[in-house]
Amino acid sequence: LAKLLEVPNDHLLRKMANIGMDKLANNYLLTNEEAAEIALEYEVVPIIPEDSGPDLLPRPIPEDMSLHPTRPPVVTIMGHVDHGKTTLLDTLRNSTITASEAGGITQHIGAFSVELKDGNHITFLDTPGHAAFSAMRARGANATDIVVLVVAVDDGVMPQTKEAIQHALDADVPIIVAINKCDKPGADPQHIQEELLQYGIQTEGMGGDIQSVEISALKGTGVDELAENIATLAEVLDLRAEVDIPVQATVIESQVERGRGNVASMLIKRGTLNVGDIVVAGTAWCKVRSMTDDHGRPVKSASPATAVRVMGWKEIPLAGDMVLQAETESHAKDVVANRVEKRKNRDKLQTIGAMNEVRRETNERESSERAEEKAHRKAVWEYHHGIRSTMPDPLPRKNASDVSSSTPASEASSISVVPVVIKGDVSGTVEAVAGALKQLPDKKIRINVISTGVGPVTESDVVMAGSGTEGLIIAFNVKADKKTLTAAKREKVEVMSFRVIYKLLEDIEKLLTSRLEPLR
Ligand code: GDP
């Protein structure tokens, strides 16, 4: 590496020591990432080959899709809290023909299918609203074809309505407006259409091309029409998928179930998933032992745009992970091992990067202080030798608190970081909570999510959040037993339980602000 960078060996070793790589033994083989980090120190920008080790990648989408069969649209319902999203989902779910016909019990698997009179299907995602949508999108899993924007006629456009519009526009997903609660006396749907105009949503009623339907999710009126509108839009979008290729899917949620082990719901995007297939998602793999549909009925295969719950995962995959089919078990294991290794390297690189940042800041501060002192000494010397007529102003006295309040470099260190552990009932929600926390404004106090997981809060979560740092555990729809709570008290770890995400953000912001007040 020294030869490549055209620097002496010992110079390279000193450089490495500077950036925290002094503990490496002589026969240590640098990873790509470590070598890259060192090269960067010499202002050489390296190119790291992406293709290293066994991995699975999605197949390119064929240019001509017209030969492949059409598939159902995948729809996400978004809108402000209390505008009727859950009610609409329930009404839609109960309207399915298949539900009554086979007598299956509705199962929450993150998505369900509705059959229309003409035999066509629509798939609705029912994972919690926006947060899940953005969490999935952040991970590159754009699972939605159409967004149904629910606006309550008696409330109009509210903050989360605007947010939903923004999400849909950002993701370039077409919107259908459902003006809800039209059963209420004095309902004025026309007014909602006018209001939406201000946010770039021009409905057909206002001369635009966005469909808008007046509904009552509670009474069920207009819901059939909404479904028909979705089907019409889907036809225009001409949604198609290959069915005879290795499967590609998205994990929508995952959990550990008693008696069933690791279970993940997934939405099939392309190809067909069959019992016995071997798939990989992130660093988890699975030989599909069995599958069930949204009514809990066993199925042998699943086609594009349908959701299934899949049993047989060796580990729990994460919501938003892309699922790809491997040829054999050993292929799957190789891919997972390679991904684990790559992740370790990435983590290491990140740590080194963060350490470098701190070191650089410190160096900069120290050298600017030294320069200032030097200039001051020179001025004093010049005064004593009659070169300047006045004595320079004394340098500001440096004691610990002065330094921390006057220089930008150490201001960074006065930001306190709260370690946070997130536990939830399903991995979709955990991901959503973690994603939502990132949206909190960065103040003098910062949240650092150190661990996430599915299941109840345990003592090891307390240990993780604790270690004398006044950490925080967020329990979303899960409990902590007495022993764990006692341990939390002892470790000064706060356990906050939540059922709704909006409340969670509010409360956490409040907590952070309250911790801020006694600023050191
Ligand atoms: P979400 O927070 O968007 O999921 O809203 P919910 O579905 O929980 O609905 C909030 C409240 O509005 C509940 O009390 C519902 O019964 C009520 N609601 C939902 N849809 C309608 C509707 O079409 N008409 C009326 N009158 N009330 C509704």
XYZ file of C-alpha atoms and ligand atoms in Angstrom:
548
model
C 0.000 0.000 0.000
C 2.891 2.352 0.847
C 4.335 1.686 -2.588
C 1.014 2.401 -4.258
C 0.629 5.635 -2.339
C 4.295 6.509 -2.983
C 5.113 7.128 0.666
C 7.766 5.609 2.966
C 6.704 2.577 4.956
C 7.236 4.139 8.373
C 5.240 7.176 7.343
C 2.325 4.920 6.446
C 2.611 3.127 9.789
C 2.559 6.440 11.680
C -0.463 7.487 9.670
C -2.166 4.236 10.579
C -1.370 4.736 14.243
C -2.887 8.202 13.989
C -6.174 6.816 12.840
C -6.311 4.089 15.437
C -4.832 1.227 13.455
C -1.688 0.875 15.581
C -2.757 -2.385 17.174
C -2.501 -4.328 13.946
C 0.098 -7.056 13.859
C 2.658 -7.097 11.066
C 1.114 -10.000 9.260
C -2.347 -8.489 9.364
C -4.044 -8.308 5.997
C -5.863 -5.005 5.563
C -9.438 -5.206 4.348
C -10.552 -3.176 1.329
C -12.236 -0.731 3.637
C -9.206 -0.248 5.886
C -6.916 0.262 2.922
C -9.427 2.760 1.559
C -9.464 4.654 4.849
C -5.680 4.938 4.833
C -5.638 6.017 1.183
C -8.121 8.746 2.040
C -5.663 10.039 4.639
C -3.311 10.697 1.720
C -6.111 12.284 -0.217
C -6.191 9.431 -2.662
C -9.740 8.399 -3.462
C -9.864 4.639 -3.868
C -12.330 2.600 -5.869
C -13.524 -0.386 -3.894
C -14.727 -3.200 -6.093
C -18.373 -3.839 -5.253
C -18.354 -7.404 -6.430
C -16.654 -9.271 -3.623
C -17.823 -12.660 -2.533
C -20.987 -14.629 -3.143
C -24.155 -12.567 -3.154
C -27.621 -12.467 -4.656
C -28.836 -9.606 -6.810
C -32.240 -8.993 -8.346
C -32.495 -9.775 -12.040
C -32.711 -6.829 -14.389
C -36.285 -5.954 -15.354
C -36.910 -6.991 -18.947
C -37.486 -4.146 -21.359
C -40.606 -5.644 -22.840
C -43.014 -6.555 -20.062
C -45.995 -6.949 -22.363
C -45.449 -10.695 -22.647
C -45.785 -11.182 -18.916
C -49.109 -11.528 -17.110
C -50.767 -8.634 -15.295
C -50.692 -8.573 -11.510
C -52.881 -6.946 -8.828
C -52.010 -3.417 -7.657
C -50.454 -2.967 -4.201
C -52.126 -0.137 -2.307
C -51.150 1.782 0.845
C -53.723 3.840 2.723
C -52.379 7.074 4.162
C -53.817 10.128 5.873
C -54.068 12.061 9.113
C -54.693 10.263 12.395
C -58.404 9.660 13.092
C -59.388 10.346 9.500
C -60.535 6.736 9.166
C -57.645 4.656 7.759
C -58.203 1.709 10.098
C -61.959 1.800 9.599
C -61.506 1.811 5.836
C -59.077 -1.111 5.990
C -61.552 -3.062 8.134
C -64.426 -2.331 5.774
C -62.350 -3.355 2.775
C -61.125 -6.499 4.488
C -64.622 -7.581 5.448
C -65.864 -6.950 1.941
C -63.723 -9.695 0.459
C -65.703 -12.476 -1.120
C -63.107 -15.074 -0.230
C -63.298 -14.303 3.474
C -66.848 -15.548 3.869
C -66.622 -18.248 1.273
C -63.885 -20.344 2.838
C -64.646 -19.445 6.412
C -61.042 -18.514 7.100
C -60.334 -16.203 10.002
C -58.765 -12.899 9.051
C -55.081 -12.952 9.947
C -52.963 -9.895 10.300
C -50.009 -10.549 8.023
C -49.263 -6.985 6.966
C -51.326 -7.136 3.800
C -54.588 -8.564 2.548
C -56.250 -9.205 -0.753
C -59.669 -8.012 -1.862
C -61.481 -9.720 -4.704
C -63.634 -7.568 -6.964
C -66.856 -8.677 -8.669
C -65.046 -9.156 -11.959
C -62.553 -11.524 -10.326
C -59.691 -9.026 -10.218
C -57.756 -8.522 -6.997
C -56.321 -5.588 -5.052
C -53.645 -6.029 -2.383
C -53.782 -3.602 0.547
C -50.821 -3.104 2.854
C -51.987 -2.630 6.429
C -48.732 -1.914 8.220
C -48.927 1.347 10.169
C -49.211 4.291 7.801
C -46.514 6.736 6.891
C -43.716 5.666 9.139
C -43.736 2.171 7.651
C -44.038 3.569 4.161
C -40.979 5.782 4.597
C -39.033 3.140 6.506
C -39.542 0.722 3.623
C -38.729 3.366 1.069
C -35.584 4.369 2.935
C -34.447 0.776 2.531
C -35.171 0.851 -1.160
C -38.263 -1.286 -0.930
C -40.849 0.692 -2.764
C -43.668 -1.759 -2.360
C -46.615 0.477 -3.217
C -48.202 1.096 -6.619
C -51.031 3.381 -5.506
C -51.607 5.562 -2.425
C -55.161 6.093 -1.194
C -55.180 9.424 0.612
C -57.903 9.486 3.254
C -59.138 12.969 4.197
C -61.935 13.354 6.751
C -64.509 15.737 5.345
C -65.051 17.393 8.733
C -61.358 17.964 9.402
C -59.783 18.736 6.036
C -56.084 18.788 5.183
C -54.020 18.242 8.340
C -50.250 17.867 8.965
C -50.149 14.146 8.253
C -52.268 14.661 5.142
C -49.569 16.977 3.813
C -46.889 14.522 4.870
C -48.669 11.707 3.022
C -48.919 13.840 -0.117
C -45.210 14.573 0.123
C -44.329 10.896 0.583
C -46.411 9.890 -2.426
C -44.955 12.646 -4.599
C -41.398 11.822 -3.498
C -41.924 8.174 -4.314
C -43.665 9.046 -7.571
C -46.677 6.943 -6.610
C -50.093 7.971 -7.982
C -52.739 9.084 -5.501
C -56.471 8.448 -5.256
C -58.282 10.724 -2.813
C -60.920 9.193 -0.528
C -62.972 11.912 1.136
C -64.168 10.088 4.233
C -66.950 10.529 6.790
C -69.314 11.828 4.109
C -72.176 10.390 6.186
C -71.742 13.295 8.610
C -74.408 15.984 8.429
C -73.308 19.103 6.591
C -70.413 17.298 4.871
C -68.891 19.462 2.156
C -66.607 17.284 -0.013
C -66.259 20.027 -2.627
C -64.454 22.134 -0.054
C -61.890 19.374 0.542
C -61.129 19.233 -3.176
C -60.518 22.987 -3.156
C -58.282 22.703 -0.132
C -56.224 19.907 -1.732
C -55.589 22.139 -4.719
C -53.251 24.228 -2.561
C -51.084 21.178 -2.031
C -50.748 20.263 -5.671
C -53.539 17.688 -5.663
C -55.817 18.593 -8.531
C -58.765 16.224 -8.516
C -60.956 15.452 -11.531
C -63.663 17.608 -9.961
C -61.248 20.530 -10.086
C -60.210 19.893 -13.676
C -57.207 17.707 -12.850
C -56.592 14.014 -13.325
C -56.504 12.729 -9.747
C -59.523 10.579 -8.912
C -61.494 11.476 -5.836
C -64.212 9.380 -4.211
C -66.680 10.359 -1.515
C -66.950 7.567 1.020
C -68.105 6.607 4.456
C -65.675 4.013 5.729
C -67.971 3.463 8.695
C -71.158 2.810 6.707
C -69.392 1.277 3.747
C -70.847 3.698 1.198
C -68.611 4.540 -1.738
C -66.085 1.849 -0.777
C -66.971 -0.333 -3.794
C -66.554 2.687 -6.020
C -63.147 3.359 -4.430
C -62.097 -0.222 -5.172
C -63.282 0.144 -8.775
C -61.316 3.360 -9.155
C -58.216 1.585 -7.882
C -58.760 -1.199 -10.403
C -59.191 1.344 -13.218
C -56.001 3.154 -12.281
C -54.172 -0.179 -12.018
C -55.269 -1.002 -15.553
C -53.852 2.303 -16.781
C -50.588 1.611 -14.948
C -50.485 -1.772 -16.731
C -48.854 -3.578 -13.823
C -47.152 -6.784 -14.886
C -44.732 -9.244 -13.364
C -42.761 -12.270 -14.441
C -44.065 -15.421 -12.805
C -41.605 -18.055 -13.977
C -38.357 -16.660 -12.561
C -36.700 -17.159 -9.146
C -38.742 -15.277 -6.593
C -38.084 -11.676 -5.477
C -40.109 -10.339 -2.530
C -40.141 -7.746 0.250
C -40.361 -8.563 3.955
C -43.304 -6.607 5.366
C -43.066 -7.805 8.924
C -41.481 -10.529 10.978
C -41.794 -12.026 14.409
C -41.112 -15.038 16.589
C -44.242 -17.079 17.116
C -44.713 -19.664 19.767
C -44.663 -23.101 18.215
C -43.853 -21.758 14.771
C -40.449 -20.198 15.249
C -39.331 -17.313 13.087
C -42.085 -16.136 10.825
C -42.006 -13.423 8.181
C -44.755 -11.959 6.048
C -43.646 -11.038 2.633
C -45.047 -9.446 -0.440
C -44.079 -11.229 -3.630
C -42.819 -8.789 -6.264
C -41.697 -11.083 -9.081
C -41.564 -14.804 -9.679
C -43.392 -17.453 -7.696
C -42.581 -18.685 -4.218
C -43.138 -22.368 -3.539
C -42.945 -24.476 -0.405
C -39.447 -25.952 -0.282
C -37.797 -22.954 -1.990
C -34.692 -21.466 -0.423
C -34.584 -17.700 0.021
C -32.268 -15.106 1.581
C -33.242 -11.737 3.089
C -30.437 -9.555 4.422
C -28.459 -11.911 6.625
C -31.256 -14.399 7.240
C -32.140 -17.388 5.117
C -35.048 -19.764 4.978
C -36.092 -23.054 3.498
C -39.829 -22.467 3.126
C -41.407 -25.032 5.436
C -44.965 -23.809 4.992
C -46.911 -20.728 3.958
C -50.276 -19.290 4.898
C -52.390 -16.578 3.285
C -54.226 -13.636 4.877
C -56.937 -15.988 6.141
C -54.532 -18.354 7.801
C -55.066 -20.996 5.140
C -52.073 -23.044 4.025
C -50.919 -22.342 0.474
C -48.376 -24.166 -1.656
C -47.300 -21.252 -3.819
C -47.600 -17.470 -3.961
C -47.613 -15.274 -7.072
C -46.668 -11.599 -7.609
C -48.455 -8.915 -5.535
C -49.766 -11.409 -3.009
C -48.702 -11.518 0.610
C -47.907 -14.722 2.456
C -46.678 -15.606 5.881
C -43.633 -17.816 5.572
C -42.403 -20.324 8.156
C -38.907 -21.796 8.263
C -36.568 -18.828 8.762
C -33.306 -19.672 10.513
C -33.157 -16.095 11.772
C -35.603 -13.219 11.710
C -35.327 -11.063 8.592
C -36.061 -7.335 8.875
C -39.032 -5.485 7.479
C -38.054 -3.843 4.218
C -35.395 -6.441 3.414
C -35.344 -7.735 -0.118
C -35.950 -11.460 -0.412
C -34.148 -13.322 -3.186
C -34.099 -16.981 -4.076
C -30.947 -19.052 -3.743
C -30.297 -22.230 -5.675
C -29.264 -24.434 -2.787
C -28.966 -24.315 0.986
C -25.203 -24.045 0.771
C -25.511 -21.149 -1.690
C -27.822 -19.368 0.786
C -25.386 -19.987 3.642
C -22.456 -18.639 1.602
C -24.371 -15.483 0.725
C -25.345 -14.908 4.362
C -21.781 -15.497 5.610
C -20.425 -13.084 3.026
C -22.987 -10.417 3.923
C -22.239 -10.775 7.642
C -18.537 -10.341 6.921
C -19.168 -7.289 4.734
C -21.350 -5.724 7.385
C -18.639 -6.201 10.000
C -16.173 -4.418 7.754
C -18.611 -1.620 7.116
C -19.213 -1.150 10.844
C -15.490 -1.078 11.455
C -15.004 1.503 8.731
C -17.735 3.637 10.227
C -16.123 3.510 13.652
C -12.755 4.412 12.200
C -14.381 7.227 10.250
C -16.029 8.630 13.368
C -12.778 8.444 15.315
C -10.964 10.242 12.530
C -13.516 13.009 12.604
C -12.936 13.612 16.306
C -9.187 13.482 15.872
C -9.299 15.948 12.998
C -11.460 18.369 14.967
C -9.128 18.188 17.950
C -6.057 18.700 15.788
C -7.609 21.671 14.050
C -8.582 23.274 17.321
C -5.172 22.677 18.861
C -3.300 24.003 15.885
C -5.461 27.124 15.704
C -4.839 27.676 19.419
C -1.116 27.242 18.900
C -1.152 29.716 16.016
C -2.991 32.219 18.172
C -0.479 31.817 20.999
C 2.410 32.197 18.613
C 0.948 35.393 17.170
C 0.427 36.672 20.688
C 3.996 35.938 21.743
C 5.258 37.683 18.624
C 3.136 40.771 19.378
C 4.462 40.876 22.951
C 8.040 40.572 21.661
C 7.378 43.375 19.141
C 6.006 45.609 21.919
C 9.086 45.064 24.082
C 11.322 45.831 21.112
C 9.481 48.996 20.208
C 8.055 47.600 16.957
C 4.487 48.059 18.092
C 3.261 50.720 20.428
C 0.627 48.871 22.400
C 0.671 45.712 24.406
C -1.582 43.095 22.757
C -4.811 42.141 24.533
C -4.270 39.162 26.752
C -5.388 35.834 25.321
C -8.650 34.556 26.763
C -7.874 32.404 29.757
C -8.318 28.790 29.085
C -10.016 26.682 31.640
C -12.095 23.654 30.885
C -15.439 25.409 30.667
C -14.085 28.256 28.556
C -12.808 25.906 25.982
C -16.017 24.013 25.730
C -18.111 27.088 25.214
C -15.870 28.947 22.846
C -14.673 26.535 20.235
C -16.840 24.758 17.732
C -14.784 21.589 17.889
C -15.528 20.860 21.485
C -19.078 22.049 21.233
C -19.621 18.778 19.447
C -18.566 16.950 22.589
C -21.068 18.783 24.736
C -23.876 17.191 22.764
C -25.046 14.318 24.851
C -26.091 11.115 23.259
C -28.887 9.001 24.671
C -28.476 5.311 23.894
C -31.819 3.833 22.868
C -32.999 0.254 22.580
C -36.212 -0.329 20.635
C -38.348 -3.414 21.193
C -41.623 -4.094 19.441
C -44.124 -6.803 18.601
C -43.357 -6.959 14.892
C -40.235 -5.944 13.050
C -42.213 -3.644 10.726
C -43.116 -1.463 13.686
C -39.616 -1.574 15.170
C -38.211 -0.369 11.865
C -40.876 2.294 11.700
C -40.095 3.528 15.223
C -36.361 3.614 14.484
C -37.069 5.530 11.289
C -39.382 7.957 13.014
C -36.801 8.723 15.717
C -34.428 9.870 13.002
C -36.898 12.623 12.192
C -36.549 14.192 15.627
C -34.768 17.529 15.407
C -31.077 17.294 16.203
C -30.640 19.340 19.332
C -27.956 19.339 21.996
C -29.151 15.913 22.843
C -29.072 13.189 20.280
C -30.590 9.761 20.055
C -28.436 6.817 19.165
C -30.353 3.650 18.416
C -27.984 0.948 19.620
C -30.224 -2.044 19.285
C -33.600 -3.052 17.903
C -35.497 -6.273 18.270
C -38.754 -8.146 18.326
C -40.185 -9.461 21.599
C -40.601 -8.348 25.208
C -38.107 -6.069 26.961
C -35.467 -8.167 28.723
C -32.704 -7.582 31.241
C -30.107 -7.703 28.520
C -31.858 -4.774 26.836
C -31.476 -2.913 30.139
C -27.801 -3.769 30.278
C -27.393 -2.556 26.726
C -29.186 0.751 27.286
C -27.589 1.214 30.699
C -23.914 1.166 31.606
C -24.288 4.400 33.535
C -25.490 6.491 30.630
C -29.163 6.952 31.468
C -30.321 5.174 28.365
C -33.808 4.669 27.119
C -35.817 1.629 26.122
C -38.789 2.097 23.843
C -41.331 -0.690 24.101
C -43.821 -0.632 21.284
C -46.777 -2.917 21.944
C -44.606 -5.180 24.129
C -44.194 -5.529 27.861
C -41.369 -5.725 30.346
C -41.683 -8.040 33.358
C -41.153 -6.944 36.944
C -37.596 -8.202 37.175
C -36.628 -6.247 34.088
C -38.282 -3.108 35.400
C -36.400 -3.413 38.691
C -33.157 -3.801 36.797
C -34.043 -0.747 34.727
C -34.644 1.300 37.839
C -31.307 0.230 39.272
C -29.473 1.084 36.054
C -31.338 4.399 35.694
C -32.723 3.251 32.382
C -36.093 4.630 31.427
C -38.584 2.214 29.875
C -41.276 3.950 27.838
C -44.213 1.963 26.488
C -46.264 3.037 23.513
C -49.054 1.867 21.272
C -49.168 4.709 18.772
C -46.272 6.257 16.961
C -47.444 9.867 17.028
C -47.638 9.832 20.805
C -44.217 8.262 20.941
C -42.495 11.028 19.018
C -44.218 13.674 21.084
C -43.270 12.095 24.407
C -39.680 11.452 23.409
C -39.236 15.006 22.297
C -40.616 16.107 25.637
C -38.251 13.805 27.496
C -35.246 15.038 25.550
C -36.185 18.647 26.221
C -36.569 17.960 29.928
C -33.142 16.329 30.045
C -31.731 19.372 28.321
C -32.786 21.880 30.908
C -30.058 21.437 33.498
C -27.344 22.151 30.934
C -23.932 21.550 32.314
P -57.262 6.302 11.740
O -56.534 6.908 12.896
O -57.069 7.102 10.487
O -56.998 4.851 11.527
O -58.836 6.481 12.051
P -59.889 5.411 12.577
O -60.259 4.458 11.501
O -59.413 4.850 13.861
O -61.157 6.343 12.802
C -61.154 7.385 13.745
C -62.548 7.653 14.207
O -63.348 8.096 13.129
C -63.232 6.416 14.756
O -63.983 6.796 15.877
C -64.128 5.970 13.636
O -65.279 5.289 14.078
C -64.499 7.291 12.987
N -64.801 7.122 11.571
C -64.029 6.496 10.627
N -64.640 6.526 9.442
C -65.811 7.170 9.602
C -66.886 7.522 8.719
O -66.916 7.223 7.530
N -67.919 8.219 9.265
C -67.966 8.564 10.569
N -69.011 9.234 11.007
N -66.964 8.253 11.420
C -65.917 7.564 10.966
